[in-house]
Coordinates of C-alpha atoms and ligand atoms in Angstrom, one line a residue:
M1 CA -13.8 5.1 18.0
T2 CA -13.9 8.7 16.5
A3 CA -12.4 10.2 13.4
R4 CA -10.5 13.4 13.8
A5 CA -13.0 16.1 13.1
P6 CA -12.0 18.8 10.6
L7 CA -11.7 21.9 12.8
V8 CA -11.1 24.3 10.0
D9 CA -11.2 24.2 6.2
L10 CA -7.8 23.1 5.0
D11 CA -6.1 25.4 2.5
G12 CA -4.4 23.8 -0.6
A13 CA -1.1 23.0 1.1
G14 CA -2.9 21.7 4.2
R15 CA -5.2 19.5 2.1
T16 CA -2.2 18.1 0.3
R17 CA -0.4 17.3 3.6
D18 CA -3.5 15.7 5.0
R19 CA -3.8 13.4 2.0
Y20 CA -0.1 12.6 1.7
R21 CA 0.0 11.7 5.4
G22 CA -3.2 9.7 4.9
A23 CA -1.6 7.6 2.2
L24 CA 1.4 6.7 4.3
L25 CA -0.3 6.5 7.7
G26 CA -3.1 4.4 6.0
T27 CA -0.5 1.9 4.9
A28 CA 1.1 1.6 8.4
V29 CA -2.2 1.5 10.3
G30 CA -3.7 -1.1 7.9
D31 CA -0.6 -3.3 8.0
A32 CA -0.4 -3.2 11.8
L33 CA -4.1 -3.9 12.4
G34 CA -4.2 -6.7 9.9
A35 CA -0.9 -8.3 11.0
P36 CA -2.4 -10.5 13.8
F37 CA -4.7 -12.2 11.2
E38 CA -2.3 -12.7 8.3
G39 CA -2.8 -16.1 6.7
H40 CA -6.3 -16.5 8.3
R41 CA -8.3 -19.0 6.2
G42 CA -11.7 -17.6 5.4
P43 CA -13.3 -14.5 6.9
V44 CA -12.2 -12.9 10.2
S45 CA -15.2 -12.3 12.4
A46 CA -16.3 -8.8 13.4
P47 CA -15.7 -9.5 17.2
Q48 CA -12.1 -10.6 16.4
I49 CA -11.4 -7.4 14.5
T50 CA -13.0 -5.3 17.2
S51 CA -10.8 -6.9 19.9
V52 CA -7.7 -5.7 18.0
E53 CA -9.3 -2.4 17.2
L54 CA -10.1 -1.6 20.9
D55 CA -6.9 -3.0 22.4
H56 CA -4.6 -0.4 23.9
R57 CA -1.3 -2.0 23.0
P58 CA 1.0 -0.4 20.5
L59 CA 0.5 -1.5 16.9
R60 CA 3.7 -3.1 15.5
H61 CA 4.2 -3.0 11.7
T62 CA 5.5 -5.6 9.4
D63 CA 7.5 -5.7 6.2
D64 CA 4.8 -3.9 4.3
T65 CA 5.5 -0.7 6.2
A66 CA 9.2 -1.3 6.6
M67 CA 9.6 -1.5 2.8
T68 CA 7.3 1.5 2.3
I69 CA 9.6 3.5 4.6
G70 CA 12.6 2.3 2.6
F71 CA 11.0 3.2 -0.7
A72 CA 10.0 6.7 0.5
E73 CA 13.5 7.3 2.0
S74 CA 15.2 6.4 -1.2
L75 CA 12.9 8.4 -3.4
L76 CA 13.5 11.5 -1.2
Y77 CA 17.2 10.9 -0.9
V78 CA 18.0 10.7 -4.6
D79 CA 15.1 13.0 -5.6
G80 CA 13.6 10.4 -7.8
L81 CA 14.1 6.7 -8.5
D82 CA 17.6 5.1 -8.5
Q83 CA 17.1 1.3 -8.6
D84 CA 20.6 0.6 -7.1
H85 CA 20.0 3.0 -4.2
L86 CA 16.5 1.5 -3.7
A87 CA 17.9 -2.0 -3.5
L88 CA 20.6 -0.9 -1.0
T89 CA 18.0 0.8 1.1
F90 CA 15.7 -2.2 1.2
T91 CA 18.8 -4.3 2.1
R92 CA 19.8 -2.0 5.0
H93 CA 16.3 -2.1 6.4
W94 CA 16.2 -5.9 6.3
E95 CA 19.7 -6.2 7.9
R96 CA 18.5 -4.0 10.8
E97 CA 15.2 -5.7 11.3
P98 CA 15.0 -9.1 9.5
D99 CA 12.1 -10.2 11.8
R100 CA 9.4 -7.9 10.3
G101 CA 7.7 -10.9 8.6
Y102 CA 9.2 -10.6 5.1
G103 CA 7.9 -13.0 2.4
A104 CA 10.1 -16.0 2.2
G105 CA 11.4 -15.2 -1.3
T106 CA 12.1 -11.6 -0.5
A107 CA 13.9 -12.5 2.7
S108 CA 16.2 -14.8 0.8
L109 CA 16.7 -12.3 -1.9
L110 CA 17.7 -9.5 0.5
A111 CA 20.1 -11.9 2.2
R112 CA 21.8 -12.4 -1.1
L113 CA 21.9 -8.7 -1.8
S114 CA 23.4 -8.3 1.7
G115 CA 26.1 -10.7 0.7
G116 CA 27.0 -8.6 -2.3
T117 CA 25.0 -10.1 -5.1
S118 CA 23.5 -7.5 -7.5
W119 CA 19.7 -7.2 -7.6
R120 CA 20.0 -7.2 -11.4
H121 CA 21.0 -10.9 -11.2
A122 CA 19.2 -12.0 -8.1
A123 CA 15.6 -10.6 -8.5
G124 CA 15.0 -12.3 -11.9
A125 CA 16.5 -15.6 -10.5
Q126 CA 13.7 -15.9 -7.9
F127 CA 11.4 -18.9 -8.2
D128 CA 13.3 -20.8 -10.7
G129 CA 13.9 -17.8 -12.9
Q130 CA 10.4 -16.6 -13.3
G131 CA 10.7 -13.9 -10.7
S132 CA 8.2 -13.4 -7.8
F133 CA 4.6 -12.7 -8.3
G134 CA 4.1 -12.0 -4.6
D135 CA 2.4 -8.8 -3.5
G136 CA 5.6 -7.5 -2.0
A137 CA 6.2 -4.9 -4.7
A138 CA 2.6 -3.6 -4.6
M139 CA 2.3 -3.4 -0.8
R140 CA 5.1 -0.8 -0.5
I141 CA 4.1 1.4 -3.5
A142 CA 2.3 4.4 -2.0
P143 CA 5.4 6.6 -2.1
A144 CA 5.4 6.3 -5.9
A145 CA 2.1 8.2 -5.9
L146 CA 3.4 10.9 -3.6
C147 CA 6.6 11.3 -5.6
A148 CA 4.5 11.6 -8.7
A149 CA 2.3 14.3 -7.0
G150 CA -0.8 12.3 -7.9
D151 CA 0.1 11.9 -11.6
P152 CA -1.1 8.4 -12.4
A153 CA 1.1 7.8 -15.5
L154 CA 4.3 8.9 -13.6
A155 CA 3.2 6.8 -10.5
A156 CA 2.8 3.7 -12.8
H157 CA 6.2 4.3 -14.3
L158 CA 7.9 4.6 -10.9
A159 CA 6.0 1.6 -9.7
R160 CA 7.2 -0.7 -12.5
R161 CA 10.8 0.4 -12.2
S162 CA 10.8 0.1 -8.4
A163 CA 9.1 -3.3 -8.5
V164 CA 11.7 -5.1 -10.5
V165 CA 14.4 -4.5 -7.9
T166 CA 12.8 -7.4 -6.0
H167 CA 9.8 -8.7 -8.1
T168 CA 10.4 -9.3 -11.8
H169 CA 7.3 -11.4 -12.6
P170 CA 5.0 -9.4 -14.9
L171 CA 2.0 -10.0 -12.5
A172 CA 3.9 -8.4 -9.6
V173 CA 5.1 -5.5 -11.7
D174 CA 1.6 -5.0 -13.1
G175 CA 0.1 -5.3 -9.6
A176 CA 2.5 -2.6 -8.3
A177 CA 1.5 -0.3 -11.2
V178 CA -2.2 -0.8 -10.6
Q179 CA -1.9 -0.2 -6.9
A180 CA 0.2 3.0 -7.5
V181 CA -2.4 4.3 -9.9
A182 CA -5.1 3.6 -7.4
V183 CA -3.3 5.7 -4.7
A184 CA -2.5 8.4 -7.2
T185 CA -6.1 8.6 -8.4
A186 CA -7.4 8.7 -4.9
L187 CA -4.9 11.4 -4.0
A188 CA -5.9 13.6 -7.0
H189 CA -9.6 13.1 -6.5
S190 CA -11.3 16.4 -6.0
S191 CA -14.0 15.3 -3.7
K192 CA -13.3 13.2 -0.6
G193 CA -15.2 10.0 -0.5
N194 CA -17.5 11.0 -3.3
I195 CA -16.1 8.4 -5.7
D196 CA -17.8 6.7 -8.6
P197 CA -16.5 3.1 -8.1
F198 CA -16.9 2.1 -11.7
A199 CA -15.1 5.2 -13.1
F200 CA -12.3 4.6 -10.5
L201 CA -12.0 0.9 -11.6
T202 CA -11.9 1.9 -15.3
E203 CA -8.9 4.2 -14.5
V204 CA -6.9 1.5 -12.7
R205 CA -7.8 -1.3 -15.0
A206 CA -6.4 0.6 -17.9
V207 CA -3.0 0.2 -16.4
A208 CA -3.2 -3.6 -16.2
D209 CA -1.3 -5.2 -19.0
Q210 CA -1.7 -8.7 -17.6
E211 CA -4.9 -10.5 -18.5
L212 CA -5.1 -12.3 -15.2
L213 CA -5.0 -9.1 -13.3
A214 CA -7.4 -7.4 -15.6
Q215 CA -9.9 -10.3 -15.2
R216 CA -9.7 -9.9 -11.4
L217 CA -10.4 -6.2 -11.7
D218 CA -13.4 -7.1 -13.9
L219 CA -14.6 -9.4 -11.1
V220 CA -14.3 -6.5 -8.6
A221 CA -16.8 -4.6 -10.9
L222 CA -19.2 -7.6 -10.9
L223 CA -19.0 -8.0 -7.1
L224 CA -19.7 -4.3 -6.7
E225 CA -22.7 -4.6 -9.0
D226 CA -24.0 -7.6 -7.0
G227 CA -23.5 -5.8 -3.7
D228 CA -21.9 -8.9 -2.2
V229 CA -19.7 -6.8 0.1
A230 CA -18.6 -9.7 2.3
N231 CA -17.4 -11.8 -0.7
E232 CA -19.5 -14.6 0.8
D233 CA -18.8 -17.1 -2.0
G234 CA -15.1 -16.3 -1.8
K235 CA -14.9 -15.5 -5.5
L236 CA -12.5 -12.6 -4.8
G237 CA -9.1 -14.2 -3.8
T238 CA -7.3 -12.9 -0.8
G239 CA -3.9 -14.6 -1.3
I240 CA -0.4 -13.4 -1.2
E241 CA -0.2 -13.2 -5.0
A242 CA -0.2 -9.7 -6.5
H243 CA -3.1 -10.5 -8.8
E244 CA -5.2 -11.5 -5.7
A245 CA -4.2 -9.0 -3.0
V246 CA -4.3 -5.8 -5.2
P247 CA -7.8 -6.3 -6.6
A248 CA -9.0 -7.3 -3.1
A249 CA -7.6 -4.0 -1.6
I250 CA -9.2 -1.9 -4.4
Y251 CA -12.5 -3.7 -3.8
C252 CA -12.4 -2.9 0.0
F253 CA -11.9 0.8 -0.7
L254 CA -14.6 0.9 -3.4
C255 CA -17.1 -0.8 -1.1
H256 CA -16.6 2.0 1.5
P257 CA -15.0 5.0 -0.3
D258 CA -16.2 7.4 2.4
S259 CA -15.0 5.5 5.5
F260 CA -11.4 4.6 6.3
R261 CA -12.5 2.5 9.2
D262 CA -15.0 0.4 7.3
T263 CA -12.5 -0.1 4.5
I264 CA -9.9 -1.5 6.9
R265 CA -12.4 -3.7 8.7
L266 CA -13.5 -5.2 5.4
A267 CA -9.9 -5.7 4.3
I268 CA -9.2 -7.7 7.5
G269 CA -12.6 -9.4 7.5
L270 CA -12.0 -11.0 4.1
G271 CA -9.1 -13.0 5.7
G272 CA -6.0 -14.2 3.7
D273 CA -3.2 -11.7 3.4
T274 CA -4.8 -9.4 5.8
D275 CA -1.9 -7.1 6.7
T276 CA -1.1 -6.5 3.1
I277 CA -4.7 -6.1 1.8
A278 CA -5.4 -3.7 4.7
A279 CA -2.1 -1.8 4.1
M280 CA -3.0 -1.3 0.4
A281 CA -6.6 -0.5 1.0
G282 CA -5.5 1.9 3.8
A283 CA -3.1 3.6 1.4
I284 CA -5.9 4.3 -1.1
A285 CA -8.5 5.3 1.6
G286 CA -6.0 7.5 3.4
A287 CA -5.0 9.2 0.1
C288 CA -8.6 9.9 -0.7
L289 CA -9.9 10.8 2.8
G290 CA -6.8 12.2 4.5
E291 CA -5.2 11.7 7.9
R292 CA -8.2 13.3 9.5
A293 CA -10.4 10.3 8.5
I294 CA -8.2 7.8 10.3
P295 CA -9.4 7.0 13.8
V296 CA -7.1 8.9 16.2
S297 CA -6.7 5.9 18.5
W298 CA -5.4 3.8 15.7
V299 CA -2.9 6.4 14.6
D300 CA -1.8 7.1 18.2
R301 CA -1.0 3.4 18.8
T302 CA 0.8 2.9 15.5
Q303 CA 4.5 2.7 16.2
A304 CA 5.5 3.8 12.6
A305 CA 3.1 6.9 12.6
P306 CA 5.7 9.6 13.4
A307 CA 8.0 8.2 10.7
M308 CA 5.2 8.1 8.2
R309 CA 4.1 11.7 9.0
H310 CA 7.6 12.9 8.6
L311 CA 8.2 11.2 5.3
A312 CA 4.8 12.5 3.9
D313 CA 5.7 16.0 5.0
R314 CA 9.0 15.8 3.1
F315 CA 7.1 14.8 -0.1
V316 CA 4.8 17.8 0.4
A317 CA 7.8 20.1 0.9
R318 CA 9.4 18.7 -2.3
R319 CA 6.2 19.3 -4.2
L320 CA 5.9 22.9 -2.9
Q321 CA 9.5 23.6 -3.9
A322 CA 8.9 22.2 -7.4
R323 CA 5.8 24.4 -7.7
D324 CA 7.7 27.5 -6.6
R325 CA 10.5 26.9 -9.1
S326 CA 8.1 26.5 -12.0
Ligands
LIG1 O1 6.1 -10.8 -2.4 P1 6.8 -10.9 -1.1 O2 7.7 -9.8 -0.7 O3 5.7 -11.2 0.1 C1 5.0 -10.2 0.6 C2 4.1 -10.9 1.6 C3 3.1 -10.0 2.2 O4 2.0 -10.7 2.6 C4 3.9 -9.5 3.5 O5 3.0 -9.1 4.5 C5 4.7 -10.7 3.9 O6 4.0 -11.6 4.7 O7 4.9 -11.4 2.7 O8 7.6 -12.3 -1.0 P2 7.8 -13.5 -2.0 O9 8.4 -14.6 -1.2 O10 8.5 -13.0 -3.2 O11 6.3 -13.9 -2.5 C6 5.4 -14.3 -1.6 C7 5.0 -15.7 -1.8 O12 4.3 -15.9 -3.0 C8 6.2 -16.7 -1.9 O13 6.7 -17.0 -0.7 C9 5.5 -17.9 -2.6 O14 4.8 -18.6 -1.8 C10 4.6 -17.1 -3.6 N1 5.2 -16.9 -4.9 C11 5.4 -17.8 -5.8 N2 5.2 -19.1 -5.8 C12 5.5 -19.8 -6.9 N3 6.1 -19.3 -8.0 C13 5.6 -15.7 -5.4 N4 6.2 -15.9 -6.6 C14 6.0 -17.2 -6.9 C15 6.4 -18.0 -8.1 O15 6.9 -17.5 -9.1
LIG2 MG1 3.6 -8.1 6.2
LIG3 MG1 1.0 -9.8 4.2

């Protein structure tokens, strides 16, 4: 399993493209590699992960990637965030491919939107009117960081406004903002892999309004201090809730900030919501380390890879155009 070796020093535009592609490819690769183990109770063993890693079959993505594609398409189409257009784009994707493993609540929500109900009524009505706190808004968020050109405050703003189209619970909205800032911070980091985990955590924790999410991020700091990489006592939750999956993904990246492969192996190894934790950890690691750090054999097998590259390149072109205008 080899990483694509840098053949030449990348110039500014080349470096931006490498990292933008890394963020979206990282999402799709993590999602597809983690998918076979989603819902696994307890740790997934190293040989189990290796068997999927070394398999030659195509890697099929799930809802995490499908919604990331929809989000990116909508941001690019309207040149910014239009919540009505975003809801429509998510709905069209679900109508075409309802079998991508959507969360139960999101699937029923998209079915209602497909029937003509407005997201403004339907999203807040989920789960007896408290809205979903699932990780479905955070898992798809990487395009917010690309659209924001790595500006964490703008990424958080886009994340919150995009989240409420499907997930109105404050924990889901907050989780999406934290994950968007993690990707934006990784994207903007000047030195690949040379991350101070505690400084990184401080930046993302500052975005968390919700006490429960902030506490989980504090727990990540404690685990990093302890060096308990495998989370042996299971203190770090790996559930489908935004306040579990988002801190878990950030933890996986911060344990291995210089290795995309090790980040993904840990994200799957922790068990639980493996496709989503690996998708989010992959987005952060890909944004930091670039496409070139992702094992070639993984990218080559990932069915969504061409779409992800194409979308990333459109965000780069948009950024270059904006720079030329200013
Ligand atoms: O958040 P969501 O889109 O699910 C994403 C997950 C990822 O793991 C994907 O890979 C895919 O497998 O699904 O879908 P939701 O249905 O909104 O939330 C996910 C789950 O969280 C729900 O089905 C519930 O089990 C739980 N949940 C809640 N339970 C009680 N009360 C979410 N919100 C609530 C709630 O308010
Ligand atoms: Mg999924
Ligand atoms: Mg999942």
